[in-house]
XYZ file of C-alpha atoms in Angstrom:
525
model
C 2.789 22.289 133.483
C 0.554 22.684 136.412
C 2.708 25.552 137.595
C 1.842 27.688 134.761
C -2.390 27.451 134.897
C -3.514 30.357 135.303
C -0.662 32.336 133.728
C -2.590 32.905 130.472
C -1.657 36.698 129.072
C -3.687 37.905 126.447
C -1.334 36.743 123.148
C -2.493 38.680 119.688
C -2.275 37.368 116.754
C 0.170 39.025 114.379
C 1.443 39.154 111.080
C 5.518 39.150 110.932
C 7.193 40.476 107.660
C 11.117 39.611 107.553
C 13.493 40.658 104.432
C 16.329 38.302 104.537
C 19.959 39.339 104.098
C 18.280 43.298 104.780
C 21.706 44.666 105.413
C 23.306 43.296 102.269
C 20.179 44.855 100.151
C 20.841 48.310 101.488
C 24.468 48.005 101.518
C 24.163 46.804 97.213
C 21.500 49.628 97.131
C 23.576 52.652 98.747
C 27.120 51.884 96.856
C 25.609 50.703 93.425
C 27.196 47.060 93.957
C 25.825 44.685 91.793
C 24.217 41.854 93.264
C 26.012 38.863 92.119
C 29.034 40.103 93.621
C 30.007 38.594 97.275
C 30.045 41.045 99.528
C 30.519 40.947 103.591
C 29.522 43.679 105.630
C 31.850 44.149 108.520
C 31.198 45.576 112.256
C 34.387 45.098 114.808
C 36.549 43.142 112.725
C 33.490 40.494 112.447
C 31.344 39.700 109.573
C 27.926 40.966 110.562
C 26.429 40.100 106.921
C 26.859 38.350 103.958
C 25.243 38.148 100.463
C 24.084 34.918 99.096
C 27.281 34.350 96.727
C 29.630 35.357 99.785
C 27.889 32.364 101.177
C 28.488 30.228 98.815
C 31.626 30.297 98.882
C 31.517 29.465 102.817
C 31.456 33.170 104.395
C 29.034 33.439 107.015
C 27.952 35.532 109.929
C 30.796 35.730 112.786
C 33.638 34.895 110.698
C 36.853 36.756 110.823
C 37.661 39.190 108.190
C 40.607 37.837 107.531
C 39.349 34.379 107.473
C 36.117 35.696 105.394
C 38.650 36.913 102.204
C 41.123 33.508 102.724
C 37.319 31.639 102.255
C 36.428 33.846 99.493
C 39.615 35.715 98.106
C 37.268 38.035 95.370
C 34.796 39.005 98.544
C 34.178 42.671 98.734
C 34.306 44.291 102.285
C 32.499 46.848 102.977
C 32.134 48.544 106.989
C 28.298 47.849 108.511
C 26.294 51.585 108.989
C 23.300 50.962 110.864
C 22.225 54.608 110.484
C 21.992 53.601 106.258
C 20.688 50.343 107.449
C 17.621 52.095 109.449
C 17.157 54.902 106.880
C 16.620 52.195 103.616
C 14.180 50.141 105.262
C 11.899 53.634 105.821
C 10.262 53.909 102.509
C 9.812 50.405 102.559
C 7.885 51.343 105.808
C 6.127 54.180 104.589
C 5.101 52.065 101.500
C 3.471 49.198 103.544
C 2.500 51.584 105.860
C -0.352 52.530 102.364
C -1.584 49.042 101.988
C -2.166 48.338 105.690
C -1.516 50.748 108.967
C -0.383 49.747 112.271
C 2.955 48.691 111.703
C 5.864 48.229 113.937
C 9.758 48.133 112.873
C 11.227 44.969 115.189
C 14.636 46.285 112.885
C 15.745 46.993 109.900
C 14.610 44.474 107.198
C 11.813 43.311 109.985
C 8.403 44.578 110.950
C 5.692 43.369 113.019
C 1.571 44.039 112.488
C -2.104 43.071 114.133
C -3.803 39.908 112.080
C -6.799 40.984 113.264
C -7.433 43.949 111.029
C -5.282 42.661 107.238
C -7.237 39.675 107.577
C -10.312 40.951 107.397
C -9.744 43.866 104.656
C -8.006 41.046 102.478
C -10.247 38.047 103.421
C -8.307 35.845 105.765
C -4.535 35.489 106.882
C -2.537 34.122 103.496
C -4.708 36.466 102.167
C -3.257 39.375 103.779
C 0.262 37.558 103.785
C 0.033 37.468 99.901
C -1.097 41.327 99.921
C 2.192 42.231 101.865
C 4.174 39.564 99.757
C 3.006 41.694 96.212
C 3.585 45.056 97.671
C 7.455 44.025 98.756
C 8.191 42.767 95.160
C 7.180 46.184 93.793
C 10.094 47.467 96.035
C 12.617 44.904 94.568
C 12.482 42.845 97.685
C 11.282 39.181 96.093
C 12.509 36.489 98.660
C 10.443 38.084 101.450
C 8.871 35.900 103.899
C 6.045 36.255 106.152
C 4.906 34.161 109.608
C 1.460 34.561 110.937
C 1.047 33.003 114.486
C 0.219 33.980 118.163
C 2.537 36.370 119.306
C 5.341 38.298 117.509
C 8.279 35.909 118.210
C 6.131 32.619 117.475
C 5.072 34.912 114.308
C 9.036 35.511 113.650
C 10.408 32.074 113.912
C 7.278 30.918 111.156
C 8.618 33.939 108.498
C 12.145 31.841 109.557
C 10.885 28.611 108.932
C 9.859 29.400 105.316
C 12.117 28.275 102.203
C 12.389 28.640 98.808
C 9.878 30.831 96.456
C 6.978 27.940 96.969
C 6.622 28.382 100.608
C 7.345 32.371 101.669
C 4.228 32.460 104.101
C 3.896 29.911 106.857
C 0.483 30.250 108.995
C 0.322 28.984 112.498
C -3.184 27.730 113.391
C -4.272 29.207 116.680
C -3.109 27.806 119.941
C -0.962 25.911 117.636
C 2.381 27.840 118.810
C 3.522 25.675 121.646
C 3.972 22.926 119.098
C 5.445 24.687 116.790
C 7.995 26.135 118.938
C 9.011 22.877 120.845
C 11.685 21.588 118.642
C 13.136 24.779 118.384
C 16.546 25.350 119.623
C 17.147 27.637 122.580
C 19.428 30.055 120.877
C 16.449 31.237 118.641
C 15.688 33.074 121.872
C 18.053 35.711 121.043
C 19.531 35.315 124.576
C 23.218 34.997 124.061
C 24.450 35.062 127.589
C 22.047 32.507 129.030
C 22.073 30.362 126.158
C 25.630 28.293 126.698
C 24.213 27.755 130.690
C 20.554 26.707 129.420
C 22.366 24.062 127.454
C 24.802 22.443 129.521
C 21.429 22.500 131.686
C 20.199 19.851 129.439
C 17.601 22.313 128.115
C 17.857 22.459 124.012
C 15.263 23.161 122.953
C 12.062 25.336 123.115
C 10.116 22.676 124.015
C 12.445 21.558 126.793
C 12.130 25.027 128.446
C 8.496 25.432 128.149
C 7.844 21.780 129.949
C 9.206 23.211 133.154
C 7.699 24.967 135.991
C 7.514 29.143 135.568
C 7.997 29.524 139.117
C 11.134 27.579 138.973
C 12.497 29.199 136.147
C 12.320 33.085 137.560
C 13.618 31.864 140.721
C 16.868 29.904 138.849
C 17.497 32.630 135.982
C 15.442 36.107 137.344
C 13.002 37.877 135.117
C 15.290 36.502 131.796
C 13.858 33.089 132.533
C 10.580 33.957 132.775
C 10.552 35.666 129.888
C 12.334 32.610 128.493
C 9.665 30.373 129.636
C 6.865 32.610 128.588
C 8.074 32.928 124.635
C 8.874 29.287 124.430
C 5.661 28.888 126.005
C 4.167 30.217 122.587
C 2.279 32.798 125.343
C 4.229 35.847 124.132
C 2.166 38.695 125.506
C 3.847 41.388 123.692
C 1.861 43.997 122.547
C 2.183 45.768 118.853
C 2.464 49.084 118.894
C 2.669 51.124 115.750
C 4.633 53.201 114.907
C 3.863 57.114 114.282
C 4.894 57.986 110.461
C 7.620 60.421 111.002
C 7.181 63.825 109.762
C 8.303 64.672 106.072
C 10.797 67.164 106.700
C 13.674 66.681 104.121
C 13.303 68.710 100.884
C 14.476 68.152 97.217
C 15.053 70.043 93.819
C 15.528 68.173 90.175
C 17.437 69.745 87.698
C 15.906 69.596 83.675
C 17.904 70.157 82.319
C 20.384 69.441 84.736
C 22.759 72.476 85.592
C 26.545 72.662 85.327
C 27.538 75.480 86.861
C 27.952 75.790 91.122
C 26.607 79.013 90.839
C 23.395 78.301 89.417
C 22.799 75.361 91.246
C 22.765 77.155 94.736
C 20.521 79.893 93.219
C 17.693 77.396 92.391
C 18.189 75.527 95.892
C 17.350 79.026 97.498
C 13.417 77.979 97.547
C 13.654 74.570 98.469
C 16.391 75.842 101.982
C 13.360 78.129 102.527
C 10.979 75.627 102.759
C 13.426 72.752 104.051
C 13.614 75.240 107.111
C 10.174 76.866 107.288
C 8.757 72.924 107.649
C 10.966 72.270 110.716
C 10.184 75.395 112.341
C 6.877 74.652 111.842
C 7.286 71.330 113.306
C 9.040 73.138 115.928
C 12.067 71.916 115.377
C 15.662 73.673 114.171
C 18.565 71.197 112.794
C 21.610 71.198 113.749
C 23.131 68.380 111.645
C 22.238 68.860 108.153
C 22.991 65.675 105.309
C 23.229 66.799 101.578
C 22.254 64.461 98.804
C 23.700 65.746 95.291
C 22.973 63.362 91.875
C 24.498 63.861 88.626
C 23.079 63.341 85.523
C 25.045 59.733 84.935
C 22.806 58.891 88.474
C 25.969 59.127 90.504
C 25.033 60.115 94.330
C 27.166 62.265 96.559
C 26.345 63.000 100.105
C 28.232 64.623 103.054
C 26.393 65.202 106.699
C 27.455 68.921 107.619
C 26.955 70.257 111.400
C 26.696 73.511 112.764
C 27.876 74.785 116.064
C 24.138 76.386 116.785
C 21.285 75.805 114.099
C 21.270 75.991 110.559
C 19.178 78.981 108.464
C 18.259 79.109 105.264
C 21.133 81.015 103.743
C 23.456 78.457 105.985
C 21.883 75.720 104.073
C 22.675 77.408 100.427
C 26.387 77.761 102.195
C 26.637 74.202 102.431
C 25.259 73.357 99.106
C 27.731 75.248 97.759
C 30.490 74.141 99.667
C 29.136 70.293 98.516
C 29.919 70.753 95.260
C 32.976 73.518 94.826
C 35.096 72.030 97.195
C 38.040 73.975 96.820
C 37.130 75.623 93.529
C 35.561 79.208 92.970
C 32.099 79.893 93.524
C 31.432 79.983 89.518
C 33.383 76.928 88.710
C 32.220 74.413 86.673
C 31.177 70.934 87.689
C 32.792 67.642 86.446
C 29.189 66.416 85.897
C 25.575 68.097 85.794
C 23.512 68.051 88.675
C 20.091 66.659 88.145
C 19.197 66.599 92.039
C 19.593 67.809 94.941
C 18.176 66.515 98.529
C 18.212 67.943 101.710
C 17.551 65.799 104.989
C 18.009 66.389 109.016
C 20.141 64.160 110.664
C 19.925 65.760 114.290
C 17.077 68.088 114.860
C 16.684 70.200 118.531
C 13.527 71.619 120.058
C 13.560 75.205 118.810
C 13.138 76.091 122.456
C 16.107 75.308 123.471
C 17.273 77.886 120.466
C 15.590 80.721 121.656
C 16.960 83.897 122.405
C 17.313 85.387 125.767
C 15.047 88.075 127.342
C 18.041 90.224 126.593
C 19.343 88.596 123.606
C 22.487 86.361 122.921
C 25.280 88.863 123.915
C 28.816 88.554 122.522
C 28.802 85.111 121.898
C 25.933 85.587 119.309
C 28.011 88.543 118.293
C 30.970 86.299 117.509
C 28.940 83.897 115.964
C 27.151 85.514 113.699
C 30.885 87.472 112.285
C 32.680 84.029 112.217
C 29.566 82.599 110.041
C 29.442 85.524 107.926
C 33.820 85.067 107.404
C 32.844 81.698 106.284
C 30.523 81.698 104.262
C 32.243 84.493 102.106
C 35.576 82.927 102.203
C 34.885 79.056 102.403
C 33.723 76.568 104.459
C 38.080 76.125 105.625
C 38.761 79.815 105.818
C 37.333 79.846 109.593
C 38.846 77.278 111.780
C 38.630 76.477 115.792
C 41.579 74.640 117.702
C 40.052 71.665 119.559
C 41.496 68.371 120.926
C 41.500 65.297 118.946
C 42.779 61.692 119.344
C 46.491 60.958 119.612
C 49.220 60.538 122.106
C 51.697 63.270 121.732
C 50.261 66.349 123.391
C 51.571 68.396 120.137
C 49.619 66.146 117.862
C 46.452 66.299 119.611
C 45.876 70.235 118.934
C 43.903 69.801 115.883
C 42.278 72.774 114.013
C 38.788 71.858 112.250
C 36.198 74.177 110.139
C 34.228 76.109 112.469
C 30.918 74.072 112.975
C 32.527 70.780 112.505
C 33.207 67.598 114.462
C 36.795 66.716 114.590
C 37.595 63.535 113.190
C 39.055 60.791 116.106
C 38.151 62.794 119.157
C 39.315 61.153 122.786
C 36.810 61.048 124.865
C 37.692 61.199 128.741
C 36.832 57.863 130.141
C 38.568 56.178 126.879
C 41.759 57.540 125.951
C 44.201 56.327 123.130
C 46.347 53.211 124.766
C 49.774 54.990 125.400
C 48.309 58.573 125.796
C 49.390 60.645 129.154
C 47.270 60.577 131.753
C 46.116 63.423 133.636
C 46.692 65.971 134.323
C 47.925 67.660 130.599
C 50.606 69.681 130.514
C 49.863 73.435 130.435
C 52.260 74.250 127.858
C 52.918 72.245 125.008
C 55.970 72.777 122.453
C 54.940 73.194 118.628
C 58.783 71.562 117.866
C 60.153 68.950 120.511
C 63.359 70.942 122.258
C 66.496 69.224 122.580
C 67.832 68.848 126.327
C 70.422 66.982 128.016
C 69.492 64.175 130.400
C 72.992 62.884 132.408
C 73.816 60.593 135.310
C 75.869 61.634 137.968
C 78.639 61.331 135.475
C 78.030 63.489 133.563
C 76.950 60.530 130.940
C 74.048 60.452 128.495
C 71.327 58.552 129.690
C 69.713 55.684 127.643
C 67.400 53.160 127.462
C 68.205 49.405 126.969
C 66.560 46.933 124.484
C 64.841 45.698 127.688
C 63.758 48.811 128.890
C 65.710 49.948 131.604
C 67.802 52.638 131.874
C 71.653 52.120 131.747
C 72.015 54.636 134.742
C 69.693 57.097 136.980
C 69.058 60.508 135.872
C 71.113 62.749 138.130
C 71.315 66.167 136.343
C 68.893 67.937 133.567
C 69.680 70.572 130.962
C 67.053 72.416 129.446
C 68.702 74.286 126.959
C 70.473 70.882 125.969
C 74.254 71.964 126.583
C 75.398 69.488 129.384
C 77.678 72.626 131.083
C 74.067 73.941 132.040
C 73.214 70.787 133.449
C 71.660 71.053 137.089
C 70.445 68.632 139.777
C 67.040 66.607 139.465
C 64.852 66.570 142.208
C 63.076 63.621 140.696
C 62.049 61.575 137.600
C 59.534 58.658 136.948
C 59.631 55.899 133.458
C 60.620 55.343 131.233
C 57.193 54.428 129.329
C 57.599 53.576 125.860
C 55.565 53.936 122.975
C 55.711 52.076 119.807
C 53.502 53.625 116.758
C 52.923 51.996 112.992
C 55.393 49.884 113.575
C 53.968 47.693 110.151
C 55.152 50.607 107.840
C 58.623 51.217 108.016
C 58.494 54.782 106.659
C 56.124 55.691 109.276
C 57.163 54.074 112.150
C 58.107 55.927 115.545
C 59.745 54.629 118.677
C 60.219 56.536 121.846
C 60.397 56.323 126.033
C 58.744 59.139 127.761
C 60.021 60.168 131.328
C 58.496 63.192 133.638
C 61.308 64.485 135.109
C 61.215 67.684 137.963
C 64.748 69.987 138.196
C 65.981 71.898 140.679
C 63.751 74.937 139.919
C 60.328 73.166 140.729
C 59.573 73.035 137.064
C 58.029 69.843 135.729
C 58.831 68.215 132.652
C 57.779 66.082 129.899
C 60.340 64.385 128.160
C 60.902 62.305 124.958
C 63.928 60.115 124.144
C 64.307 58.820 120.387
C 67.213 56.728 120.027
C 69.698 58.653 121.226
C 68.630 62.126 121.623
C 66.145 63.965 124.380
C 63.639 66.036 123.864
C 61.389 67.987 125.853
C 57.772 67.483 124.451
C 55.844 69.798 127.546
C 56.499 71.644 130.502
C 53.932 71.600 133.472
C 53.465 75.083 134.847
């Protein structure tokens, strides 16, 4: 320990506020699930959360899905979404936020505050804990715990270390974090990659790490093990920084009585677009993704995120309102159910300088926008479309046609495309309907492909029109590479071997052979 005198950062005292099972909360909140029912949420194929009756059943944290419902056959599955994660814990935030500033999201369900100032509003530490405790169980979040201690993570592992209703605050006397920490294990670190090697190491637990030299540890394991030392240490210098309230931009209209007609609910949302988009350009901000919250009068909440290929107006905003809740009907259709609310929120927002017109103005493409936005809002949000390239591995099945503003659903990025899709480069000119052809050995012979994948003989001559007297000489040909799609549905299935293949001409081909017949999918001009 002599190694480490003189290493003394300045460690605050904080205040560390954790809401277990967070996810689950927001997940029950956001879908209307009751909370008795066990429920998993699911990121990768993993279970990344699980309610308290999913847990009794033995579901927990890692599992498989699959093995998750064989544990717990009536568990309900449900995908993870950070983004609804993040956005539930806000008011929570904001609410806290009115009792006592300074407070710092660690992550969803988590946040992190100064002692210093709590305790002495509220008269001392439990004191303040107890404050924070009250003001959670007005938000419907009773099992909260709190950990008071030096440093944030000796702070977090005391809110941990608390059970049951009796106990939800757990105060660590100052200086008293080193001995708190000790018997702690080393995963509670949150260092996943240097855990496994700190153990067969010998080193288990907190206490373990903290008893050897500093120096020794940054020179074994880099800056990691220094910071490893320094948190077991219970000298965790980190400093909390609070955050800065975000700006109330999103806007919202009740209904009462609630209305039942599209019509009239886009009129009365006029004012509240107007002010939804006078506050962000007054925050100097325009948004470019817009999300729109519409509740019915059973309390039934509908929301879609719309984007827009430049910024959204006011009289966009009403457009998408109305698209919301027509769908494909007529603009003075009725509604299954009477609208008692409608929110607006930003999902993306831009700096409204980069929006700005040139010295000049915006020329044709501004031109072209403003026509194909005008089309669309007058015929529907699906009478404008724009061809764009989506997922997939067939070149003709990648040519996708989406509403003009809109993200296409499964897009391929460059640096990962779909397993089994052609490389570069693409073809230049891609067939809406496969053409048949005639691929022959030197025979005159169809060509095929075996069970193993080989072909039963080498492609001598090529017919594009598919008639084997047109057949001509092939310069060359590479595959055959096969693809193999849904092949757990029957009626969906697909099997096929692709082959490039280059005739006599110079032309370059992509072709297609499905059981027995060849088809030319491309040609590369």
């Amino acid at each position: 320990m002599a190694a480490t005198k003189g290493y003394e950062p300045a460690v605050t005292r904080a205040i560390v506020v954790w809401c277990p099972d967070w996810p689950v909360i927001a997940a029950q909140q956001a879908l209307d699930l009751a909370p008795e029912l066990p429920l998993a949420l699911v990121e990768k194929g993993l279970v990344f959360a699980c309610s308290e009756a999913a847990r009794s059943d033995g579901v927990k944290r890692g599992l498989r899905m699959r093995e998750a419902q064989a544990r717990c056959p009536q568990l309900e599955v449900v995908p993870y979404d950070p983004v609804q994660d993040a956005r539930a814990f806000d008011p929570v935030l904001a609410r806290v936020e009115e009792i006592t500033p300074g407070v710092q999201p660690v992550r969803p369900g988590t946040f992190v505050l100064r002692a210093r100032g709590p305790a002495r509003y509220y008269g001392g530490e439990e004191e303040a804990a107890a404050e924070l405790l009250r003001c959670l169980e007005e938000l419907g979040l009773p099992d909260a715990r709190v950990g008071v201690a030096d440093g944030p993570f000796a702070a977090e592992q005391a809110a941990r270390s608390t059970g049951g209703t009796r106990t939800r605050v757990r105060v660590i006397p100052a200086s008293g974090s080193p001995a708190f920490l000790a018997p702690l294990p080393v995963a509670q670190l949150g260092l996943s990659d240097l855990t496994p090697l700190l153990r067969r190491l010998g080193l288990h637990t907190l206490g373990d790490i903290a008893a050897l030299s500093r120096v020794d540890m940054r020179e074994r394991f880099g800056e990691r093990g220094e910071q490893a030392h320094t948190l077991a240490s219970g000298l965790d210098g980190t400093a909390v920084v609070p955050r800065t309230p975000p700006k109330q931009l999103d806007r919202a209209i009740e209904f009462e009585p609630p209305l039942d007609r599209v019509d009239q609910v886009t009129f009365a949302v006029r004012g509240a677009a107007e002010q939804f988009i006078a506050g962000l350009t007054k925050a100097g901000l325009v948004c470019t993704s817009l999300r729109v919250e519409v509740t019915d009068e059973s309390g039934r909440v509908s929301d879609r995120t719309w984007l827009h290929p430049r910024l959204f107006s006011a009289p966009d905003v009403v457009d998408r309102v109305r698209w919301h809740l027509q769908g494909a009907g007529a603009i003075d259709s009725g509604l299954a159910s009477p609208i008692s609310r409608v929110a607006l929120a930003p999902e993306a927002v831009d700096d409204i300088g980069h929006h700005e017109d040139g010295l000049w103005g915006g020329g044709a493409d501004e031109r072209i926008h403003h026509g194909l936005t005008r089309v669309q809002s007058m015929l529907g949000h699906e009478a404008v479309v724009t061809a764009t390239i989506a997922g997939g591995r067939a070149p003709a099945e990648r040519q996708v046609l989406v509403p003009w503003g809109d993200r296409p659903v499964g897009v391929a990025r460059a640096d990962r495309p779909w397993p089994g899709s052609l490389p570069a480069p693409a073809p230049s000119t891609v067939f809406e309907v496969p053409r048949p052809v005639a691929v022959l050995t030197v025979e005159g012979a169809p060509v095929e492909v075996t069970d193993r994948g080989d072909v039963t003989a080498p492609i001598a001559l090529f017919s594009a029109t598919g008639t084997p007297r047109d057949a001509r000489p092939v310069d060359s040909w590479a595959g055959p590479w096969p693809v193999r799609e849904r092949w757990w549905d029957a009626s969906l299935a697909r099997a096929m071997h692709r082959f490039q293949l280059v005739d006599a001409d110079g032309t370059a081909w992509l072709l297609s052979l499905a059981g027995s017949g060849w088809f030319a999918e491309a040609r590369y001009d």
